[in-house]
């Protein structure tokens, strides 16, 4: 159970490490010169990564369903104000694809870049890594804000505040 800002910060840091590892996998797949392989890999990675992040914050769909109705509504309301349609909900391939579409320019650039001789694969890997980090870290911050609000941690007077 999250009781302090320090607890919340530790979870956020663990999740950031998890995102970095998955982003490295995404970058590795991006250098493979098979059309669409990177997108398929990213959908698979995000389909597992986003619920794993939500779970660490106690905000995965099944965890929210177990909350009392008022608290579950709070979770969905807070997530909605953040524009996050993953917190407290099932993460389908359609949701992940919609997220990737929002990052469309990066994804399209990475897909095209790999065919540029010599540096194309490096550019594609860099873009893929960055896009995965962006998506994962944005979800972490939304989960952090949601969990913080739910726990009633306004921050300033709590030990470990400052994150």
Backbone as a ProteinNet text record, in pm:
[ID]
protein_1_A
[PRIMARY]
XXXXXXXXXXXXXXXXXXXXXXXXXXXXXXXXXXXXXXXXXXXXXXXXXXXXXXXXXXXXXXXXXXXXXXXXXXXXXXXXXXXXXXXXXXXXXXXXXXXXXXXXXXXXXXXXXXXXXXXXXXXXXXXXXXXXXXXXXXXXXXXXXXXXXXXXXXXXXXXXXXX
[TERTIARY]
83.9	0	87.6	49.4	124	81.2	178.1	146	220.5	334.6	416	462.7	510.3	569.3	691.4	765	883.1	842.3	731.3	680.6	648.7	580.7	539.9	661.1	758.8	881.1	957.3	961.4	1031.3	963	831.4	757.8	784.5	781.9	807.6	946.7	1045	1182.2	1194.7	1130.6	1130.6	1066.3	956.2	886	969.9	1041	1128.1	1236.2	1290.6	1390.6	1327.5	1205.8	1134.2	1111.2	1073.3	1051.1	1180.9	1290.5	1418.6	1457.1	1434.5	1465.3	1379.8	1251	1161.3	1193.6	1234.2	1272.1	1395.8	1487.3	1606.4	1567.7	1471.9	1423	1360.1	1280.2	1216.4	1321	1426.2	1534.5	1602.4	1621.7	1684.3	1601.1	1470.8	1382.3	1378.8	1393.7	1385.3	1495	1606	1713.6	1690.6	1594	1563.5	1494.1	1549	1492	1370	1276.9	1152.7	1040.3	971.2	865.1	759.3	731	626.7	669.9	789.7	834.6	841.9	887.1	898.8	761.9	663.8	529.7	466	481.8	427.7	494.1	624.7	697.6	653.4	638.4	598.7	458.3	366.8	231.8	239.8	316.8	332.7	398.3	503.9	573.7	482.4	413.5	327	205.3	156.1	41.5	73.4	199.7	242.6	296.5	366.4	431.5	330.4	231.1	137	59.9	7	-58.5	39.4	163.9	263	289.8	295.9	314.3	192.1	74.4	-49.1	-54.8	-15.1	-16.9	71.7	190	282.2	221.1	135.6	70.8	-64.9	-105.4	-234.5	-350.7	-324.2	-424.7	-458.5	-419.6	-454.6	-605.2	-662.3	-807.1	-863.7	-807.4	-861	-844.9	-739.3	-720.5	-825.7	-856.1	-957	-1095.1	-1123.2	-1252.7	-1275.6	-1169.5	-1181	-1202.3	-1183.4	-1202	-1351.2	-1384.3	-1525.2	-1562	-1690	-1737.9	-1694	-1697.1	-1659.4	-1512.4	-1429.5	-1284.9	-1253.4	-1318.9	-1297.3	-1337.6	-1447.5	-1489.5	-1387.2	-1328.3	-1224.2	-1105.9	-1065.9	-953.7	-982.3	-1099.1	-1133.2	-1148.5	-1201	-1216.8	-1080.4	-991.8	-857.7	-785.2	-789.6	-724.5	-783.6	-915.6	-981.2	-934.9	-916.3	-869.1	-726.9	-652	-514.7	-512.4	-627.8	-634.6	-581.3	-578.5	-524.8	-640	-644.8	-751.4	-700.8	-590.2	-532.3	-549.1	-534.6	-545.4	-682.7	-683.6	-807.5	-889.6	-831.6	-903.7	-819.4	-886.3	-814.9	-731	-611.8	-524.2	-532.1	-606.9	-622.4	-522.2	-507.9	-420.5	-471.6	-602.8	-660.4	-619.1	-617.4	-575.8	-428.8	-346.5	-203.2	-180.4	-252.4	-237.4	-278	-383.7	-424.4	-313.6	-248.7	-137.1	-22.2	8.9	116	80.2	-46.3	-88.5	-64.6	-85.3	-59.2	88.1	171.8	315.5	354.2	258.1	271.9	392.4	428.1	540.9	669.6	688.6	809.2	814.2	701.8	696.2	718.4	653.8	669.5	812.4	871	1009	1104.4	1083.3	1168.8	1154.4	1032.1	1008.5	1078.8	1077	1140.3	1291.5	1336.2	1479.4	1565	1513.6	1595.9	1646	1582.8	1623.4	1729.1	1768	1874.3	2007.1	2090.7	2218	2303.2	2373.6	2468.9	2406.4	2347.2	2299.1	2151	2080.4	1935.8	1894.3	1962	1926.7	1948.5	2055.4	2083.4	1976.6	1935.8	1831.2	1699.7	1665.2	1541.4	1543.3	1655.1	1666.4	1652.3	1713.7	1706.7	1564.4	1497.4	1359.1	1268.8	1287	1205.8	1226.7	1351.4	1383.8	1313.8	1325.5	1265.3	1114.1	1051.7	905.6	856.1	924.6	885.9	905.3	1015.2	1039.3	931.4	895.9	795.1	660.8	618	489.5	491.7	596.2	605.2	615.4	701.4	719.2	596.1	524.8	401.2	299.1	290.6	197.5	239.7	368.5	418.1	373.9	392.8	358.8	207.9	126.5	-18.4	-56.4	4.6	-21.8	25	140	194.9	96.1	48.9	-44	-175.1	-223.2	-347.8	-332.2	-226.6	-203.5	-180.5	-110.9	-84.7	-215.3	-301.4	-430.3	-516.6	-518.5	-598.4	-551.3	-419.6	-363.8	-375.2	-416.5	-427.9	-293.3	-193.7	-58.9	-38.8	-60.6	-43.9	102.7	188.4	330.3	412.1	385.7	478.4	524.8	435.9	473.7	509.7	514.8	545.5	692.7	745.8	885.5	901.3	1009.4	1035.3	970.8	899.3	835.1	943.4	914.2	1009.2	1026.5	948.2	963.2	863.7
-119	0	124.3	219.2	344	436.1	472.3	555.1	688.5	691.3	813	847.5	969.1	1012.8	926.3	885.6	800.8	667.1	608.6	484.9	507.8	616.3	650.3	675.1	746.4	774.3	645.8	552.8	425.3	346.6	345.3	275.8	342.9	475.1	548.2	515.8	512.8	482.5	340.5	244.1	105.4	98.3	168.6	167.7	233.6	337.8	402.7	306.5	227.6	128.1	23.8	-17	-113.9	-55.6	70.3	135.6	140.9	172.8	181.1	45.7	-60.5	-195	-227.6	-198.3	-226.8	-136.5	-14.2	76.6	24.6	-36	-94.6	-211.4	-291.1	-401	-343.4	-239.4	-174.4	-122.9	-63.4	-13.2	-127.2	-238.5	-354.5	-408.8	-411.2	-460.2	-361.4	-233.2	-129.9	-142.3	-204.9	-217.8	-333.1	-418.5	-530.7	-476.9	-505	-446	-521.2	-552.9	-618.1	-516.9	-479	-378.9	-421.3	-330	-353.8	-429.9	-488.6	-566.7	-480.4	-356.8	-267.5	-232.5	-211.2	-177.4	-294.8	-412.7	-532.1	-549.7	-531.3	-545	-438	-314	-206.2	-228	-276.1	-305.9	-413.5	-517.1	-623.7	-574.5	-495.4	-443.1	-353	-260.2	-167.2	-237.4	-341.6	-416.4	-483.1	-511.3	-570.7	-465.1	-365.9	-264.3	-175.5	-124.8	-31.2	-94.5	-217	-279.2	-308.9	-340.5	-367.2	-241	-127.3	0	28.1	14.7	38	-51	-177	-271.2	-224.9	-175.4	-130.1	-17.3	64.4	174.5	134.8	7.1	-39.6	7.1	31.8	91.3	7.8	-119.9	-206.6	-234.5	-270.7	-289.2	-378.2	-495.1	-585.9	-529.5	-451.6	-390.6	-282.4	-205.5	-100	-161.5	-272.4	-340	-388.1	-419.6	-467.9	-354.2	-230.2	-115.5	-91.8	-18.9	17.4	111.5	119.6	191.6	337.9	403.8	544.9	563.4	478.8	488.8	455.3	354.2	318	433.5	499.9	616.6	728.8	746.6	848	818.1	692.1	652.3	690.6	652.1	678.2	827.7	901.4	1046.2	1115.9	1078.3	1138.9	1105	978.4	936.3	1011.5	1030.7	1103	1247.2	1312	1451.3	1459.8	1351.4	1347.1	1307.4	1268.2	1222.7	1081.8	1004.7	869.3	769.5	693.4	594.4	452.8	440.7	310.7	279.4	378.7	357.5	301.7	187.6	127.4	59.8	46.2	-14.4	-123.9	-209.2	-314	-249	-301.8	-250.2	-343.9	-300.7	-381.6	-335.8	-417.3	-377.5	-249.7	-232.2	-111.4	13.1	3.6	115.9	148.2	45	64.9	125.6	77.3	131.3	278.6	314.2	454.7	539	484.9	554.9	572.8	468.9	478.2	576.5	582.9	679.3	821.6	846.1	980.7	1016.1	915.1	937	906.7	914.7	871.7	920.8	1047.7	1101.6	1031	1010.1	940.7	798.4	728.4	589.1	578.3	664.7	662.7	697.2	793.4	831.9	717	648.2	534.1	424.4	400.7	295.6	326.9	451.5	492.3	501.6	550.1	575.5	450.8	336.1	215	180	232.9	201.2	296.7	397.3	488.7	418.2	408.4	336.8	393.8	306.3	333.8	379.7	497.5	548.7	523.7	474.2	457.2	369.9	258.6	168.4	234.4	310.9	380.6	486.3	557.1	657.9	590.5	481.9	409.7	359.7	306.2	256.2	368.8	481.3	596	648.1	660.1	708.2	609.3	481.8	378.8	380.1	390.8	397.9	518.4	633	756.3	749.8	691.5	681.6	590.1	478.7	386.1	452.6	524	594.9	700.6	771.6	876.1	817.3	712	649	591.8	519.3	457.4	558.6	657.4	757.1	845.6	874	951.6	873	741.9	659.5	652.8	644.5	644.9	772.5	885.8	1013.5	1024.6	972.8	973.2	882.9	765	674.4	736.2	799.5	865.6	971.4	1056.8	1163.2	1105.2	1000.2	936.7	874.5	796.5	731.2	833.7	940.5	1046	1111.5	1141.2	1202	1106.2	979.1	879.8	862.2	868.4	849.2	975.6	1086	1212	1269.6	1242.4	1291.4	1424.4	1534.7	1664.1	1703.5	1635.3	1644.2	1731.3	1858.5	1953	1914.3	1860.4	1833.2	1687.9	1606.3	1464.8	1436.3	1339.5	1303.4	1242.8	1279.5	1226.7	1310.4	1416.1	1501.2	1574.1	1599.1	1671.5	1601.9	1500.8	1425.5	1463
0	0	0	-79	-89.1	24.1	109.1	224.7	223.7	157.5	159.5	18.3	6.4	-120.8	-152.2	-50	-72	-135.1	-89.7	-150	-297.6	-323	-459.3	-549	-495.2	-571.7	-604.2	-509.7	-533.1	-644.6	-643.8	-749.7	-883.9	-886.7	-1011.8	-1064.5	-977.1	-1021.1	-1075.6	-1008.9	-1058.7	-1197.5	-1213.4	-1342.6	-1451.9	-1417.8	-1517.1	-1565.8	-1473.6	-1514.8	-1607.3	-1574.6	-1657.7	-1798.1	-1806.6	-1936	-2016.2	-1951.5	-2022	-2081	-2005.8	-2058	-2179.3	-2172.2	-2285.4	-2404.2	-2378	-2486.5	-2559.2	-2484.9	-2546.9	-2638	-2595	-2679.8	-2806.2	-2790.8	-2905.8	-3003.5	-2950.9	-3036.6	-3110.6	-3043.5	-3107.1	-3221.7	-3203.4	-3309.3	-3425.7	-3395.3	-3498.8	-3604.6	-3570.8	-3669.5	-3766.5	-3737.6	-3825.7	-3951.2	-4069.1	-4191.3	-4246.4	-4159.6	-4201.3	-4179.9	-4287.4	-4273.3	-4170.6	-4079.8	-3979.7	-3856.4	-3857.7	-3741.6	-3616.3	-3632.5	-3517.3	-3459.9	-3546.6	-3497.7	-3424.5	-3478.9	-3413.1	-3276.6	-3272.4	-3146.1	-3046.1	-3092.8	-3002.4	-2946.5	-3028.7	-2979.6	-2871.6	-2897.2	-2797.9	-2670.3	-2684.7	-2566.8	-2484	-2550.4	-2477.2	-2417.8	-2484.9	-2432.8	-2299.3	-2277.1	-2149.5	-2053.4	-2107.8	-2025	-1952.2	-2022.8	-1960.8	-1844.1	-1859.4	-1743	-1628.4	-1662.2	-1557.2	-1475.4	-1543.2	-1472.8	-1386.4	-1444.8	-1368.6	-1244.9	-1261.3	-1149.3	-1034.5	-1066.4	-961	-878	-941.5	-871.2	-813	-832.3	-782.7	-868.4	-996.9	-1084.1	-1207.2	-1206	-1317.9	-1312.9	-1423.5	-1434.5	-1323.9	-1302	-1200.1	-1059.3	-1036.5	-905.1	-879.5	-982.1	-968.6	-949.3	-1019.3	-1004.7	-862.2	-790.1	-652.3	-551.2	-594.6	-505.6	-485	-377.1	-361.9	-476.7	-506.7	-625.8	-628.3	-513.6	-507.7	-543.5	-485.6	-511.7	-657.7	-711.4	-851.7	-942.6	-910.5	-989.7	-980	-861.9	-845.3	-936.5	-940.8	-1026.3	-1170.9	-1220.4	-1360	-1386.3	-1288.5	-1305.5	-1311.2	-1221.5	-1220.4	-1349.6	-1388.8	-1513.3	-1632.2	-1631.1	-1739.7	-1749.4	-1634.6	-1638.3	-1692	-1676.7	-1729.5	-1877.4	-1929.2	-2068.3	-2086.6	-1977.8	-1982.4	-1990.3	-2099	-2114.3	-2088.2	-2015.5	-1982.8	-1834.6	-1749.6	-1605.2	-1570.5	-1501.3	-1455.4	-1563.5	-1680	-1792.3	-1855	-1931.7	-2005.1	-2114.7	-2134.6	-2238.5	-2357.2	-2457.2	-2578	-2683.3	-2785.1	-2895.6	-2959.3	-2963.6	-3022.1	-2944	-2811.1	-2727.8	-2753.6	-2762.1	-2786.5	-2925.1	-3023.5	-3159.2	-3161.7	-3088.8	-3080.8	-3017.9	-2916.6	-2853.6	-2951.8	-3026.6	-3126	-3237.5	-3272.1	-3375.1	-3328.6	-3198.3	-3145.4	-3157.6	-3159.4	-3178	-3322.6	-3412.7	-3551.6	-3626.2	-3613.2	-3688.1	-3648.6	-3519	-3473.3	-3527.7	-3515.3	-3558.7	-3709.2	-3786.1	-3932.1	-3971.7	-3904.8	-3934.6	-3906.8	-3796.8	-3763.5	-3868.3	-3914.5	-4014	-4145.2	-4185.7	-4312	-4295.5	-4181.3	-4160.1	-4173.1	-4136.2	-4136.6	-4276.4	-4380.9	-4517.9	-4573	-4494.9	-4536.1	-4511	-4614.3	-4597.5	-4483.7	-4418.9	-4311.5	-4180.6	-4176	-4047.1	-4022.6	-4120.7	-4109	-3992.4	-3973	-3862.7	-3727.7	-3716	-3589.9	-3561.9	-3666.7	-3650	-3610.6	-3678.3	-3646.8	-3502.7	-3458.9	-3321.7	-3220.2	-3248.8	-3158.6	-3147.1	-3259.5	-3258.4	-3185.6	-3211.6	-3147.7	-2996.4	-2954.5	-2812.5	-2749.7	-2814.3	-2762.1	-2755	-2857.4	-2858.8	-2746.3	-2725.4	-2618.8	-2482	-2464.2	-2337.5	-2315	-2420.6	-2409.8	-2366.1	-2432.3	-2399.8	-2257.7	-2223.7	-2091.8	-1979.5	-1996	-1890.3	-1873	-1981.7	-1970	-1887.4	-1911.4	-1834.4	-1687.2	-1662.7	-1524.7	-1453.8	-1518.3	-1454.3	-1429.2	-1521.6	-1500.1	-1383	-1375.8	-1264.1	-1132.9	-1134.6	-1016.3	-965.1	-1056	-1017.4	-965.2	-1028	-985.8	-847.2	-829	-699.7	-589.5	-621.8	-523.3	-479.5	-575.6	-542.9	-461.3	-498.7	-426	-282.4	-263.3	-129.8	-44.7	-107.9	-34.4	2.9	-80.2	-52.6	-124.8	-50.2	-114.7	-123.5	-48.4	-74.3	16.4	27.8	87.7	228.2	311.5	449.9	475.6	372.8	392.4	374.2	451	430.2	291.1	226.2	92.3	-15.7	20	-80.9	-158.8	-280.3	-363.6	-495.6	-523.5	-645.9	-740.8
[MASK]
+++++++++++++++++++++++++++++++++++++++++++++++++++++++++++++++++++++++++++++++++++++++++++++++++++++++++++++++++++++++++++++++++++++++++++++++++++++++++++++++++++

